[in-house]
Coordinates of C-alpha atoms in Angstrom, one line a residue:
M9 CA -39.9 -4.5 -39.6
I10 CA -38.2 -5.6 -36.3
D11 CA -38.2 -9.4 -35.8
R12 CA -39.6 -9.6 -32.2
R13 CA -38.5 -13.1 -31.7
A14 CA -34.9 -12.3 -32.7
L15 CA -34.9 -9.2 -30.4
L16 CA -36.2 -11.2 -27.4
G17 CA -33.7 -13.9 -28.1
G18 CA -30.9 -11.4 -28.0
I19 CA -32.1 -10.1 -24.7
A20 CA -32.3 -13.5 -23.3
L21 CA -28.8 -14.3 -24.3
A22 CA -27.2 -11.1 -23.1
P23 CA -26.8 -12.2 -19.4
L24 CA -24.9 -15.2 -20.6
A25 CA -22.2 -13.1 -22.3
R26 CA -20.4 -12.0 -19.1
P27 CA -20.2 -15.5 -17.5
A28 CA -19.0 -16.9 -20.9
F29 CA -16.3 -14.2 -21.0
A30 CA -15.3 -14.9 -17.4
Q31 CA -15.0 -18.6 -18.1
A32 CA -12.6 -18.0 -21.0
W33 CA -10.6 -15.3 -19.1
P34 CA -7.7 -14.7 -19.3
T35 CA -6.6 -14.9 -22.9
K36 CA -3.9 -12.3 -22.9
P37 CA -1.3 -10.7 -20.4
I38 CA -2.6 -8.9 -17.3
R39 CA -1.3 -5.5 -16.2
L40 CA -0.7 -5.0 -12.4
V41 CA -0.5 -1.3 -12.0
V42 CA 1.8 0.1 -9.3
G43 CA 1.3 3.8 -8.5
F44 CA 4.9 4.3 -7.4
P45 CA 8.4 4.0 -8.9
P46 CA 10.3 0.8 -8.9
G47 CA 12.1 -0.1 -5.7
G48 CA 9.5 0.8 -3.1
T49 CA 7.4 -1.6 -1.1
T50 CA 4.4 -1.4 -3.4
D51 CA 6.6 -2.4 -6.3
L52 CA 8.5 -5.1 -4.3
A53 CA 5.2 -6.7 -3.1
A54 CA 3.8 -6.7 -6.6
R55 CA 6.9 -8.3 -8.1
V56 CA 6.9 -11.1 -5.5
M57 CA 3.4 -12.0 -6.8
L58 CA 4.2 -11.9 -10.6
E59 CA 5.6 -15.5 -11.1
P60 CA 3.0 -17.3 -8.9
L61 CA 0.1 -15.4 -10.4
T62 CA 1.4 -16.0 -13.9
T63 CA 1.6 -19.7 -13.1
R64 CA -1.9 -19.9 -11.6
L65 CA -3.7 -17.7 -14.1
G66 CA -2.0 -19.1 -17.2
Q67 CA -1.1 -15.7 -18.7
P68 CA 1.8 -13.3 -18.0
V69 CA 1.2 -10.9 -15.2
V70 CA 3.4 -7.8 -15.6
V71 CA 4.0 -4.8 -13.4
E72 CA 3.3 -1.4 -14.9
N73 CA 4.7 1.5 -12.8
R74 CA 2.5 4.6 -13.0
P75 CA 3.9 7.0 -10.5
G76 CA 2.6 10.5 -10.2
G77 CA 0.2 12.6 -8.2
S78 CA 0.3 12.0 -4.4
G79 CA 0.3 8.7 -2.6
G80 CA -0.3 6.6 -5.7
N81 CA -3.4 8.5 -6.9
V82 CA -2.4 8.4 -10.6
G83 CA -2.0 4.7 -10.8
A84 CA -5.2 4.1 -8.8
D85 CA -7.1 6.4 -11.1
V86 CA -5.8 4.6 -14.2
V87 CA -7.3 1.3 -12.9
A88 CA -10.5 2.9 -11.6
K89 CA -11.2 4.2 -15.1
A90 CA -9.9 1.1 -17.0
E91 CA -12.1 -1.4 -18.9
P92 CA -13.6 -3.8 -16.3
D93 CA -12.4 -6.9 -18.1
G94 CA -9.8 -8.2 -15.6
Y95 CA -6.8 -7.3 -17.6
T96 CA -5.9 -4.1 -15.6
L97 CA -5.5 -4.6 -11.9
L98 CA -4.1 -2.4 -9.2
M99 CA -1.7 -3.0 -6.4
Q100 CA -3.7 -0.9 -4.0
T101 CA -2.1 0.7 -0.9
V102 CA -3.3 2.3 2.3
S103 CA -2.5 5.6 0.7
S104 CA -4.6 5.6 -2.4
G105 CA -7.0 3.2 -1.0
A106 CA -7.9 4.9 2.3
I107 CA -5.8 7.9 3.5
N108 CA -6.1 10.1 0.4
F109 CA -9.9 10.1 0.5
G110 CA -9.7 12.0 3.8
L111 CA -6.8 14.2 2.6
Y112 CA -8.2 15.2 -0.7
G113 CA -11.9 14.8 -0.4
A114 CA -13.8 16.0 -3.5
R115 CA -10.4 16.5 -5.3
M116 CA -9.8 12.8 -5.5
P117 CA -10.0 11.8 -9.2
H118 CA -12.2 8.8 -8.3
R119 CA -14.3 7.4 -5.5
P120 CA -13.9 4.3 -3.3
E121 CA -16.8 2.6 -5.1
D122 CA -14.9 2.8 -8.5
L123 CA -12.6 0.0 -7.4
A124 CA -13.5 -3.5 -6.1
G125 CA -11.4 -5.3 -3.6
V126 CA -9.9 -8.6 -4.8
A127 CA -7.4 -9.8 -2.1
L128 CA -5.3 -8.3 0.6
V129 CA -1.7 -9.5 -0.1
V130 CA 0.4 -8.3 2.8
K131 CA 0.6 -6.0 5.8
V132 CA 3.9 -4.4 6.8
P133 CA 5.2 -2.3 9.7
N134 CA 6.5 1.2 9.1
A135 CA 10.0 1.9 10.4
I136 CA 11.2 5.2 11.8
F137 CA 15.0 5.6 11.3
V138 CA 17.7 8.2 11.0
N139 CA 20.9 9.0 9.2
N140 CA 23.8 7.4 11.1
D141 CA 25.5 10.8 11.8
L142 CA 22.5 12.1 13.7
P143 CA 23.4 11.8 17.5
V144 CA 20.3 9.8 18.5
R145 CA 19.9 6.1 19.1
T146 CA 16.3 5.9 20.4
L147 CA 13.0 7.4 19.5
G148 CA 13.0 9.2 22.8
E149 CA 16.4 10.8 22.0
L150 CA 15.0 11.9 18.6
V151 CA 12.1 13.6 20.3
D152 CA 14.3 15.3 22.8
L153 CA 16.5 16.6 20.0
A154 CA 13.5 17.9 18.0
K155 CA 12.3 19.7 21.1
R156 CA 15.7 21.4 21.6
E157 CA 15.9 22.4 18.0
P158 CA 12.2 22.9 16.9
G159 CA 11.7 23.0 13.1
K160 CA 15.3 22.2 12.2
L161 CA 14.9 18.4 11.6
N162 CA 13.3 17.1 8.4
Y163 CA 11.6 13.8 7.9
G164 CA 11.2 12.1 4.5
S165 CA 8.5 10.0 3.1
S166 CA 7.7 8.5 -0.3
G167 CA 4.9 11.0 -0.8
V168 CA 2.1 13.1 0.5
G169 CA -0.8 11.0 1.7
T170 CA 1.2 7.8 2.2
S171 CA 1.1 6.0 5.5
L172 CA 4.6 7.2 6.0
H173 CA 3.6 10.8 5.8
M174 CA 0.8 10.0 8.3
T175 CA 3.1 8.2 10.6
G176 CA 5.3 11.3 10.8
E177 CA 2.3 13.4 11.6
L178 CA 1.2 11.0 14.3
L179 CA 4.6 11.2 15.8
K180 CA 4.5 15.0 15.7
Q181 CA 1.1 15.0 17.4
A182 CA 2.0 12.4 20.0
A183 CA 5.3 13.9 21.0
G184 CA 4.5 17.6 20.6
I185 CA 7.4 18.2 18.2
D186 CA 8.0 20.2 15.0
L187 CA 9.4 18.2 12.1
T188 CA 9.3 19.4 8.5
H189 CA 7.8 16.9 6.1
V190 CA 9.9 16.4 2.9
P191 CA 7.9 14.2 0.4
F192 CA 9.6 12.3 -2.3
R193 CA 8.4 10.5 -5.4
G194 CA 9.1 7.0 -4.1
A195 CA 11.2 5.3 -1.4
G196 CA 14.4 5.1 -3.5
P197 CA 15.1 8.8 -3.8
M198 CA 14.1 9.4 -0.2
L199 CA 16.5 6.7 1.1
Q200 CA 19.3 8.1 -1.0
E201 CA 18.9 11.6 0.6
I202 CA 18.8 10.2 4.1
I203 CA 21.8 8.1 3.7
A204 CA 23.6 11.1 2.2
G205 CA 22.6 13.2 5.3
R206 CA 20.6 15.8 3.4
V207 CA 17.4 14.7 5.3
E208 CA 17.9 13.5 8.9
V209 CA 14.8 11.3 9.6
G210 CA 12.9 8.8 7.5
V211 CA 9.7 6.8 7.7
D212 CA 9.4 3.9 5.3
N213 CA 7.6 0.6 4.9
L214 CA 9.9 -2.1 6.3
P215 CA 10.3 -4.1 3.0
S216 CA 11.9 -1.2 1.1
V217 CA 14.3 -0.1 3.9
I218 CA 15.1 -3.4 5.6
G219 CA 18.3 -4.0 3.6
H220 CA 19.7 -0.6 4.6
L221 CA 18.7 -1.2 8.3
R222 CA 20.3 -4.6 8.4
D223 CA 23.5 -3.4 6.7
G224 CA 23.9 -0.5 9.0
R225 CA 23.6 2.2 6.4
L226 CA 20.6 3.7 8.4
R227 CA 19.8 3.4 12.1
P228 CA 16.4 2.1 13.1
L229 CA 14.7 3.7 16.1
A230 CA 11.2 2.0 16.2
M231 CA 8.6 0.0 14.4
T232 CA 5.0 1.3 14.3
T233 CA 3.2 -2.0 14.9
A234 CA 1.8 -3.3 18.2
S235 CA 4.4 -6.1 18.4
R236 CA 8.0 -6.3 17.2
S237 CA 8.7 -7.4 13.7
P238 CA 10.2 -10.9 13.5
A239 CA 12.4 -9.6 10.6
L240 CA 14.1 -7.1 13.0
P241 CA 13.3 -8.4 16.5
D242 CA 15.9 -6.1 18.2
V243 CA 14.1 -2.9 17.1
P244 CA 11.5 -1.7 19.7
T245 CA 7.9 -0.7 18.8
T246 CA 6.7 2.9 19.1
A247 CA 4.7 1.8 22.2
E248 CA 7.8 0.4 23.9
A249 CA 9.5 3.7 23.1
G250 CA 6.8 5.6 25.0
F251 CA 4.5 6.6 22.1
P252 CA 1.7 4.1 21.8
A253 CA -0.4 6.5 19.7
V254 CA 2.1 6.2 16.9
E255 CA 0.7 2.9 15.5
A256 CA 0.4 2.5 11.7
T257 CA 0.3 -0.6 9.6
A258 CA 0.8 -0.2 5.8
W259 CA -1.0 -2.7 3.6
F260 CA -1.0 -3.8 0.0
G261 CA -3.6 -5.6 -1.9
I262 CA -5.1 -6.2 -5.4
C263 CA -8.1 -4.3 -6.6
A264 CA -10.0 -4.3 -9.9
P265 CA -12.2 -1.8 -11.6
A266 CA -15.7 -1.8 -10.3
R267 CA -18.1 -3.9 -12.5
T268 CA -15.3 -6.4 -13.2
P269 CA -17.2 -9.8 -13.6
R270 CA -17.4 -11.5 -10.2
P271 CA -16.1 -14.8 -11.6
V272 CA -13.0 -13.0 -12.7
V273 CA -12.5 -11.3 -9.4
D274 CA -13.0 -14.6 -7.6
R275 CA -10.5 -16.3 -9.9
V276 CA -7.8 -13.7 -9.2
A277 CA -8.5 -13.9 -5.5
Q278 CA -8.1 -17.6 -5.5
A279 CA -4.8 -17.3 -7.4
V280 CA -3.6 -14.7 -4.8
N281 CA -4.5 -16.9 -1.9
A282 CA -3.1 -20.0 -3.3
S283 CA 0.2 -18.1 -4.0
L284 CA 0.4 -16.8 -0.4
A285 CA -0.3 -20.3 0.9
D286 CA 2.8 -21.5 -0.9
P287 CA 5.6 -21.5 1.8
A288 CA 8.2 -20.4 -0.7
V289 CA 6.2 -17.4 -1.9
W290 CA 5.3 -16.4 1.7
Q291 CA 8.9 -16.7 2.8
R292 CA 9.8 -14.0 0.3
M293 CA 7.2 -11.7 1.9
A294 CA 8.3 -12.6 5.4
D295 CA 11.9 -11.9 4.5
L296 CA 10.8 -8.4 3.6
G297 CA 9.1 -8.0 7.0
G298 CA 5.6 -8.8 5.7
M299 CA 2.7 -10.0 7.9
K300 CA -0.3 -12.2 6.9
P301 CA -3.5 -10.5 5.8
D302 CA -5.5 -12.2 8.6
L303 CA -8.9 -11.2 7.3
T304 CA -10.2 -14.8 7.3
P305 CA -9.6 -17.7 9.7
D306 CA -7.0 -19.1 7.4
G307 CA -4.9 -15.9 7.6
L308 CA -5.8 -14.8 4.1
S309 CA -8.7 -12.7 2.7
T310 CA -11.7 -12.8 0.3
P311 CA -13.0 -10.0 -2.0
A312 CA -15.8 -9.3 0.6
T313 CA -13.5 -9.2 3.6
F314 CA -11.0 -7.0 1.7
D315 CA -13.8 -4.5 0.7
T316 CA -15.0 -4.4 4.4
F317 CA -11.4 -3.8 5.5
I318 CA -10.9 -0.9 3.0
R319 CA -14.1 0.8 4.1
A320 CA -12.9 0.6 7.8
E321 CA -9.5 2.0 6.8
I322 CA -11.1 5.0 5.0
V323 CA -13.0 5.8 8.2
K324 CA -9.9 5.3 10.5
W325 CA -7.6 7.5 8.5
G326 CA -10.2 10.1 7.8
E327 CA -10.4 10.6 11.6
V328 CA -6.6 10.9 11.8
V329 CA -6.7 13.6 9.1
R330 CA -9.5 15.5 10.9
R331 CA -8.0 15.3 14.4
G332 CA -4.7 16.5 13.1
N333 CA -6.2 19.2 10.8
I334 CA -3.9 17.8 8.1
T335 CA -4.2 19.6 4.8
V336 CA -2.5 19.4 1.4
D337 CA -2.1 21.9 -1.3

């Protein structure tokens, strides 16, 4: 016979289990999944955060690179379907967090509501650049060359559905030119091919290409933000170059599986914000060309403001995909 008092007692105690778990969390290492290979901006931004998050959370935070699919979809799906216990987090990007929902629609392996925003970490400009042997020194000259030789120039990105792919498509639409998109599995392989001259034009997040631009291995033409990047102040914006419609800011932030206990989400968010408020940590981001999240008055973010930001980005990039009639196989 069922002991009614014991049953009711168990029900009464059940809601306490999750807060108790959250209070003890974390008790083991935390995975921060990156949906791209090492060396790209997503990986770089994640690794800047490892030491400060490890210090503030009291357990090792380790990067796990899970490239594959398009625009980081595989890594994002790993986290979307992970146990919502706070031990598997995602370094989310504008690609897998927003653009790909417009590109792939029902073919996306998960839905936006399967992931919860924790904190926006950094925004970065995209840079448009060329191989040094290409006879162009401005974005206008590149457009003129592309018009003289339609379909002959290739532009590389770190994958279909990335903000880099979309930036190239925006340039094609705004300038009325024909460039062939060549997607790579990450920034590293793409940059190698452009430096070697096998691909003429590149679009990349500033952090992963800034070293090559500063050292002269590649020639920068424009930044895709409304104002010039303090990291490369001599490089004009796309608006200054005559193409104001080509504006795209990449972003990187931490997400957790939906249904992760709110106290855990809040604790990670606090650790992220405290890390970004540390001048030494932020200087590392700034040296890579990073810009503050700016979703709250203090220049940082909260889980709620990051969720709202992601929803707006899904709408924004969905419109870009529809207007450009951009499709993927």
